[in-house]
Amino acid sequence: MSFDAAYQDQKLKSVGTRPLRPDGVDKVTGRARYGADFNMPGQLVARILRSPHAHARIKSIDTNRAEAVKGVKAIITAADLPDLTNGDAGTYAILDNCMAREKAMYDGHAVAAVAAIDEHAARKALKFIEVEYEVLPHVTDVDAAMEDDAPLVKDDVFTTGVEPAPTKPSNIANRAEFGHGDVEKGFGAADVIVERSYKTEQTHQGYIEPHACVANCNSDGSAELWVCTQGHFVYRQNCADLLGLEVSKLRVTSSEIGGGFGGKTHVWAEPVALALSRKAGRPVKLVMSREEVFRASGPTSATSIDVRIGATKDGKITAAEATLRYASGPYADMWAELGAMTSFACYDLENVKTVGLEILVNRPKTTAYRAPSAPMAAFAVESAIDELAHKIDMDAVDFRIKNAASEGTKSSYGPVYGPIGIGPTLRAAKEHPHMSAPLGKNQGRGMACGFWFNFGGQTCTDLNVNADGTVTLAVGTVDVGGSRASLSLIAAEELGIEYQDIKAVIADTATLGYNDMTDGSRGTFSTSMATISAARNAITVMRERAALTWDIPVEDVYWEDGHAHAAGAKHDNRAPLSVKELAAEAGNTGGPIAGHSELVADGAGVSFATHICDIEVDPETGSSRVVRYTVIQDAGKAVHPSYVEGQYQGGAAQGIGWALNEEYIYGEDGRLQNPGFLDYRIPVCSDLPMIDTQILEIPNPNHPYGVRGVGETSIVPPLAAIANAVSNAVGVRMAHIPISPPRILAALTDAADG
């Protein structure tokens, strides 16, 4: 599908305005229906039995006593979810994670599940399930897992991406490398080199709504699933594959979503609920507890990263190198590869090399967290960049501006950039009042840059003109960040009608063609492309209806400001026909008016941001407080600026929590010690400053309005910006996230002793 890029320069009436959000009233009044709000007659309550061991062989499971508990209707183990994956390693990993088979791989791994008439009976039955374990050695630290004598998480994993192929199993699942030039030659030309190691601890997305679903398998082989998800079409495919269902017989409906941030892109308990329903012959409702969410749904990776960067005295980077180790839980994925790709993406480098290593550990299966892998890589690289700027006595912003990528730059991961926003965000940061504001006692200022790819993908949309002239827009991308409002604005812009006359709805999997997951900042970008196409198809239909009404050739009808107009002096006695007028006569002119579109939305356009942070540190207690924070980011085109600002602020808020407080803490027994918001502390309002935002608009030439994805890039710079601010405040380089009070005090003590 092609668009005229000149459309970007037209004056827009709807796009770029700030109307009220369509879901706001329902959400603040409690009418919105989330995953746990759905119920079916006769439904059962499901609970899952989870391993208390970080690594253990399951020798036997006896469910006889549990089955005798009054009210229990079904109990399942891995035997009720047989391997139907036909050797597909990725699908098998999903299956094994949903229900442990030969081994429990982490504390919290599901080993059995119960469906009963109420919560009491289900919990009682769990206590009567007898599991015999053979406890095995475990490893939970990413560096320890690479040691030669480390316990093997799996004995059938051999490192891929290396030559020659290894002959011994390893916890290193994959090696990925990117770059160009000759880094050793580049380091030889450097006057100053910074080399340092960094660590980040595992964090969770912290969404407020736990995973929840209602599953119902019917006797005819069909099934329904109501679920909180970022992608109900993907959930349908995964669940159908695991249960041996025909995809067409599984109907999945997405509820409102109480936060996801990447954590609801993966099935965790939904196949279990379906299997229980199939066995019990009744609907089954399964809602995770907060402890289960932490122990058994995908957090992000813990990392260990080495960075080396060299530069000349006048501030030109000559070489950059990074080795990034990402913990992926017990199942290999692509998190290290993404970290290696994003590490140096902000810079124009002649000599660059990154190596990503995917490391298996006895922790929960990791999954996406908003620009997955990029925040950790940016923390390491941007910290080293800051330290290097100090060493050559150059302003940190000027140093980045001098080395920033621009249009025509070959990126560190391969592609050549088109129009991009890293330079403009840096220049805006340099000119921002925040950068020159005075600092108080014990305060430091830090800044950092960030990058994310963005994604388009498969998309399908229906646009239906109702009899009263209003429009229903049916989309298949779950609204996780305000896309319904943005898509309604774009439909209104295309059709030339009011925003209030558009209602966007999320269609279920039985009523719309396939849509990819809402991830990769694709929601507004991809679905707006399909919305534009569908709207233009509908306009074609309305032009035809007007031509029929006027009995003139359709070529003599054009569309403008929500009306069909007859072109030329010979037709000047015909009054324009509005959408409402055409809709009212649709039954007499050919039937319902609609537009449909299915496409693969390519050219999402990469995204860049620069953040500035001021932080105050108490040198006696190590406690820190963010006193000022500014986000500057390229949106391409802000369709609904309020939502864009909210995305910027939300990413910064999550990054602040990640940088200062949040971490999974495992004991020597391999068990998670803080599976709840009391001990795993996400930021609350009193922890955050007012977060200032500045929207830049460098149009994406691949979209008719210039749109780029915005939801993920905003979480990439905060870890580094805060680390740089704290380091500047205390005079000691902080290289371990989170920068908690004990770590600050330890760094100060080490510096004083050193």
Short mmCIF file of N, CA and C in Angstrom, two decimals, residues 60-159:
data_model
loop_
_atom_site.label_atom_id
_atom_site.label_comp_id
_atom_site.label_asym_id
_atom_site.label_seq_id
_atom_site.Cartn_x
_atom_site.Cartn_y
_atom_site.Cartn_z
N SER A 60 7.14 -37.96 40.60
CA SER A 60 5.76 -38.46 40.54
C SER A 60 4.81 -37.39 41.05
N ILE A 61 3.56 -37.47 40.59
CA ILE A 61 2.49 -36.59 41.08
C ILE A 61 1.28 -37.48 41.37
N ASP A 62 0.82 -37.43 42.62
CA ASP A 62 -0.35 -38.22 43.04
C ASP A 62 -1.49 -37.27 43.34
N THR A 63 -2.57 -37.37 42.55
CA THR A 63 -3.72 -36.47 42.72
C THR A 63 -4.93 -37.16 43.34
N ASN A 64 -4.79 -38.40 43.81
CA ASN A 64 -5.94 -39.17 44.30
C ASN A 64 -6.65 -38.48 45.45
N ARG A 65 -5.91 -38.06 46.47
CA ARG A 65 -6.54 -37.41 47.62
C ARG A 65 -7.19 -36.09 47.21
N ALA A 66 -6.55 -35.36 46.32
CA ALA A 66 -7.10 -34.08 45.88
C ALA A 66 -8.40 -34.28 45.10
N GLU A 67 -8.45 -35.32 44.30
CA GLU A 67 -9.65 -35.58 43.51
C GLU A 67 -10.85 -35.94 44.39
N ALA A 68 -10.57 -36.41 45.60
CA ALA A 68 -11.65 -36.79 46.51
C ALA A 68 -12.22 -35.60 47.28
N VAL A 69 -11.59 -34.45 47.18
CA VAL A 69 -12.08 -33.27 47.89
C VAL A 69 -13.43 -32.86 47.30
N LYS A 70 -14.38 -32.63 48.17
CA LYS A 70 -15.72 -32.25 47.72
C LYS A 70 -15.67 -30.93 46.94
N GLY A 71 -16.29 -30.94 45.77
CA GLY A 71 -16.36 -29.74 44.94
C GLY A 71 -15.31 -29.71 43.85
N VAL A 72 -14.33 -30.61 43.88
CA VAL A 72 -13.31 -30.64 42.84
C VAL A 72 -13.88 -31.32 41.60
N LYS A 73 -13.73 -30.67 40.45
CA LYS A 73 -14.30 -31.18 39.21
C LYS A 73 -13.24 -31.61 38.19
N ALA A 74 -12.02 -31.11 38.33
CA ALA A 74 -10.96 -31.52 37.40
C ALA A 74 -9.61 -31.18 37.99
N ILE A 75 -8.65 -32.06 37.74
CA ILE A 75 -7.25 -31.80 38.09
C ILE A 75 -6.42 -32.18 36.87
N ILE A 76 -5.48 -31.33 36.51
CA ILE A 76 -4.63 -31.64 35.37
C ILE A 76 -3.16 -31.54 35.76
N THR A 77 -2.34 -32.30 35.04
CA THR A 77 -0.89 -32.22 35.09
C THR A 77 -0.40 -32.13 33.65
N ALA A 78 0.89 -32.26 33.46
CA ALA A 78 1.44 -32.20 32.10
C ALA A 78 0.85 -33.29 31.21
N ALA A 79 0.39 -34.39 31.82
CA ALA A 79 -0.20 -35.47 31.03
C ALA A 79 -1.46 -35.03 30.29
N ASP A 80 -2.14 -34.01 30.82
CA ASP A 80 -3.36 -33.50 30.19
C ASP A 80 -3.06 -32.43 29.14
N LEU A 81 -1.79 -32.06 29.04
CA LEU A 81 -1.35 -31.15 27.98
C LEU A 81 -0.23 -31.85 27.22
N PRO A 82 -0.55 -32.87 26.44
CA PRO A 82 0.49 -33.64 25.74
C PRO A 82 1.24 -32.77 24.73
N ASP A 83 2.42 -33.21 24.38
CA ASP A 83 3.27 -32.48 23.44
C ASP A 83 2.74 -32.66 22.02
N LEU A 84 2.16 -31.59 21.49
CA LEU A 84 1.64 -31.59 20.12
C LEU A 84 2.41 -30.61 19.23
N THR A 85 3.63 -30.28 19.66
CA THR A 85 4.38 -29.20 19.01
C THR A 85 5.15 -29.64 17.77
N ASN A 86 5.22 -30.93 17.50
CA ASN A 86 5.90 -31.44 16.29
C ASN A 86 7.34 -30.93 16.18
N GLY A 87 8.00 -30.85 17.33
CA GLY A 87 9.41 -30.48 17.31
C GLY A 87 9.69 -29.00 17.25
N ASP A 88 8.66 -28.18 17.30
CA ASP A 88 8.87 -26.73 17.30
C ASP A 88 9.36 -26.29 18.67
N ALA A 89 10.62 -25.85 18.75
CA ALA A 89 11.24 -25.55 20.04
C ALA A 89 10.56 -24.37 20.74
N GLY A 90 10.17 -23.36 19.97
CA GLY A 90 9.53 -22.19 20.58
C GLY A 90 8.19 -22.53 21.20
N THR A 91 7.38 -23.32 20.48
CA THR A 91 6.08 -23.71 21.01
C THR A 91 6.23 -24.66 22.19
N TYR A 92 7.23 -25.53 22.12
CA TYR A 92 7.46 -26.45 23.23
C TYR A 92 7.85 -25.69 24.50
N ALA A 93 8.62 -24.62 24.35
CA ALA A 93 8.99 -23.81 25.52
C ALA A 93 7.76 -23.21 26.17
N ILE A 94 6.80 -22.76 25.36
CA ILE A 94 5.55 -22.22 25.90
C ILE A 94 4.79 -23.31 26.65
N LEU A 95 4.71 -24.49 26.05
CA LEU A 95 4.03 -25.62 26.67
C LEU A 95 4.67 -25.99 28.00
N ASP A 96 5.99 -26.13 28.00
CA ASP A 96 6.70 -26.55 29.20
C ASP A 96 6.59 -25.49 30.29
N ASN A 97 6.55 -24.24 29.90
CA ASN A 97 6.43 -23.18 30.90
C ASN A 97 5.03 -23.15 31.50
N CYS A 98 4.01 -23.45 30.70
CA CYS A 98 2.64 -23.45 31.22
C CYS A 98 2.42 -24.58 32.22
N MET A 99 3.09 -25.70 32.04
CA MET A 99 2.94 -26.84 32.94
C MET A 99 4.21 -27.68 32.87
N ALA A 100 4.95 -27.71 34.00
CA ALA A 100 6.23 -28.42 34.02
C ALA A 100 6.05 -29.88 33.66
N ARG A 101 7.01 -30.39 32.93
CA ARG A 101 6.93 -31.76 32.47
C ARG A 101 7.93 -32.63 33.24
N GLU A 102 9.12 -32.79 32.76
CA GLU A 102 10.08 -33.63 33.48
C GLU A 102 10.68 -32.91 34.68
N LYS A 103 10.90 -31.59 34.54
CA LYS A 103 11.55 -30.84 35.60
C LYS A 103 10.81 -29.54 35.88
N ALA A 104 10.84 -29.12 37.14
CA ALA A 104 10.47 -27.75 37.50
C ALA A 104 11.72 -26.90 37.35
N MET A 105 11.61 -25.82 36.58
CA MET A 105 12.79 -25.05 36.20
C MET A 105 13.04 -23.82 37.06
N TYR A 106 12.05 -23.44 37.88
CA TYR A 106 12.21 -22.24 38.70
C TYR A 106 11.19 -22.25 39.82
N ASP A 107 11.46 -21.49 40.84
CA ASP A 107 10.52 -21.31 41.94
C ASP A 107 9.24 -20.68 41.40
N GLY A 108 8.13 -21.43 41.46
CA GLY A 108 6.86 -20.94 40.94
C GLY A 108 6.40 -21.61 39.67
N HIS A 109 7.21 -22.51 39.13
CA HIS A 109 6.84 -23.23 37.90
C HIS A 109 5.60 -24.09 38.17
N ALA A 110 4.60 -23.98 37.31
CA ALA A 110 3.36 -24.74 37.48
C ALA A 110 3.61 -26.23 37.30
N VAL A 111 3.05 -27.04 38.22
CA VAL A 111 3.20 -28.50 38.12
C VAL A 111 1.85 -29.22 38.07
N ALA A 112 0.78 -28.57 38.52
CA ALA A 112 -0.57 -29.16 38.46
C ALA A 112 -1.58 -28.03 38.62
N ALA A 113 -2.83 -28.32 38.30
CA ALA A 113 -3.89 -27.31 38.44
C ALA A 113 -5.20 -27.98 38.78
N VAL A 114 -6.04 -27.24 39.50
CA VAL A 114 -7.32 -27.74 40.00
C VAL A 114 -8.44 -26.81 39.55
N ALA A 115 -9.59 -27.38 39.20
CA ALA A 115 -10.82 -26.61 39.00
C ALA A 115 -11.87 -27.14 39.95
N ALA A 116 -12.44 -26.24 40.74
CA ALA A 116 -13.42 -26.64 41.75
C ALA A 116 -14.56 -25.64 41.79
N ILE A 117 -15.57 -25.97 42.59
CA ILE A 117 -16.77 -25.12 42.59
C ILE A 117 -16.54 -23.80 43.29
N ASP A 118 -15.51 -23.70 44.14
CA ASP A 118 -15.22 -22.44 44.78
C ASP A 118 -13.74 -22.38 45.16
N GLU A 119 -13.32 -21.22 45.62
CA GLU A 119 -11.92 -20.98 45.97
C GLU A 119 -11.47 -21.89 47.11
N HIS A 120 -12.31 -22.08 48.08
CA HIS A 120 -11.95 -22.90 49.24
C HIS A 120 -11.64 -24.33 48.82
N ALA A 121 -12.50 -24.92 48.00
CA ALA A 121 -12.28 -26.30 47.57
C ALA A 121 -11.02 -26.41 46.71
N ALA A 122 -10.79 -25.41 45.87
CA ALA A 122 -9.62 -25.46 45.00
C ALA A 122 -8.33 -25.39 45.82
N ARG A 123 -8.29 -24.50 46.78
CA ARG A 123 -7.08 -24.37 47.61
C ARG A 123 -6.86 -25.62 48.47
N LYS A 124 -7.93 -26.16 48.97
CA LYS A 124 -7.82 -27.38 49.78
C LYS A 124 -7.25 -28.53 48.94
N ALA A 125 -7.73 -28.63 47.72
CA ALA A 125 -7.27 -29.71 46.84
C ALA A 125 -5.78 -29.57 46.54
N LEU A 126 -5.30 -28.33 46.36
CA LEU A 126 -3.88 -28.12 46.08
C LEU A 126 -3.01 -28.72 47.18
N LYS A 127 -3.48 -28.59 48.45
CA LYS A 127 -2.69 -29.10 49.58
C LYS A 127 -2.60 -30.63 49.57
N PHE A 128 -3.55 -31.28 48.91
CA PHE A 128 -3.59 -32.74 48.91
C PHE A 128 -2.90 -33.35 47.69
N ILE A 129 -2.43 -32.52 46.76
CA ILE A 129 -1.66 -33.05 45.64
C ILE A 129 -0.25 -33.36 46.12
N GLU A 130 0.18 -34.59 45.96
CA GLU A 130 1.48 -35.02 46.46
C GLU A 130 2.48 -35.11 45.30
N VAL A 131 3.51 -34.29 45.37
CA VAL A 131 4.55 -34.27 44.34
C VAL A 131 5.86 -34.72 44.94
N GLU A 132 6.47 -35.70 44.33
CA GLU A 132 7.79 -36.15 44.77
C GLU A 132 8.84 -35.50 43.87
N TYR A 133 9.71 -34.72 44.48
CA TYR A 133 10.76 -34.01 43.75
C TYR A 133 12.13 -34.60 44.06
N GLU A 134 12.99 -34.55 43.07
CA GLU A 134 14.42 -34.74 43.29
C GLU A 134 15.07 -33.38 43.08
N VAL A 135 15.46 -32.74 44.19
CA VAL A 135 15.99 -31.39 44.10
C VAL A 135 17.35 -31.41 43.43
N LEU A 136 17.53 -30.51 42.45
CA LEU A 136 18.75 -30.44 41.65
C LEU A 136 19.50 -29.13 41.94
N PRO A 137 20.79 -29.09 41.67
CA PRO A 137 21.52 -27.83 41.81
C PRO A 137 20.93 -26.76 40.89
N HIS A 138 20.97 -25.53 41.35
CA HIS A 138 20.37 -24.44 40.57
C HIS A 138 21.36 -23.29 40.43
N VAL A 139 21.05 -22.40 39.51
CA VAL A 139 21.83 -21.18 39.34
C VAL A 139 20.87 -20.07 38.93
N THR A 140 20.94 -18.94 39.64
CA THR A 140 20.03 -17.83 39.36
C THR A 140 20.75 -16.56 38.89
N ASP A 141 22.08 -16.51 39.00
CA ASP A 141 22.83 -15.31 38.62
C ASP A 141 23.39 -15.47 37.21
N VAL A 142 23.29 -14.42 36.42
CA VAL A 142 23.67 -14.50 35.01
C VAL A 142 25.16 -14.76 34.84
N ASP A 143 26.01 -14.17 35.68
CA ASP A 143 27.45 -14.43 35.55
C ASP A 143 27.81 -15.81 36.07
N ALA A 144 27.20 -16.20 37.18
CA ALA A 144 27.49 -17.53 37.74
C ALA A 144 27.09 -18.63 36.77
N ALA A 145 26.03 -18.38 36.00
CA ALA A 145 25.55 -19.41 35.06
C ALA A 145 26.54 -19.67 33.94
N MET A 146 27.50 -18.76 33.73
CA MET A 146 28.48 -18.93 32.66
C MET A 146 29.74 -19.63 33.13
N GLU A 147 29.87 -19.83 34.42
CA GLU A 147 31.05 -20.51 34.93
C GLU A 147 31.09 -21.96 34.45
N ASP A 148 32.32 -22.49 34.32
CA ASP A 148 32.49 -23.85 33.81
C ASP A 148 31.83 -24.89 34.70
N ASP A 149 31.80 -24.62 36.01
CA ASP A 149 31.23 -25.60 36.93
C ASP A 149 29.79 -25.28 37.33
N ALA A 150 29.14 -24.37 36.59
CA ALA A 150 27.75 -24.00 36.90
C ALA A 150 26.82 -25.16 36.63
N PRO A 151 25.77 -25.34 37.45
CA PRO A 151 24.76 -26.36 37.14
C PRO A 151 24.11 -26.07 35.80
N LEU A 152 23.87 -27.08 35.01
CA LEU A 152 23.20 -26.91 33.72
C LEU A 152 21.69 -26.79 33.95
N VAL A 153 21.11 -25.72 33.45
CA VAL A 153 19.66 -25.58 33.52
C VAL A 153 19.00 -26.65 32.65
N LYS A 154 19.57 -26.88 31.47
CA LYS A 154 19.11 -27.93 30.58
C LYS A 154 20.35 -28.64 30.02
N ASP A 155 20.27 -29.93 29.89
CA ASP A 155 21.43 -30.67 29.41
C ASP A 155 21.38 -30.94 27.91
N ASP A 156 20.41 -30.33 27.22
CA ASP A 156 20.31 -30.53 25.77
C ASP A 156 20.43 -29.22 25.00
N VAL A 157 20.99 -28.18 25.66
CA VAL A 157 21.15 -26.89 25.00
C VAL A 157 22.62 -26.70 24.62
N PHE A 158 22.85 -26.45 23.32
CA PHE A 158 24.18 -26.20 22.80
C PHE A 158 24.19 -24.80 22.18
N THR A 159 25.18 -24.03 22.47
CA THR A 159 25.22 -22.64 22.03
C THR A 159 25.09 -22.53 20.52
#
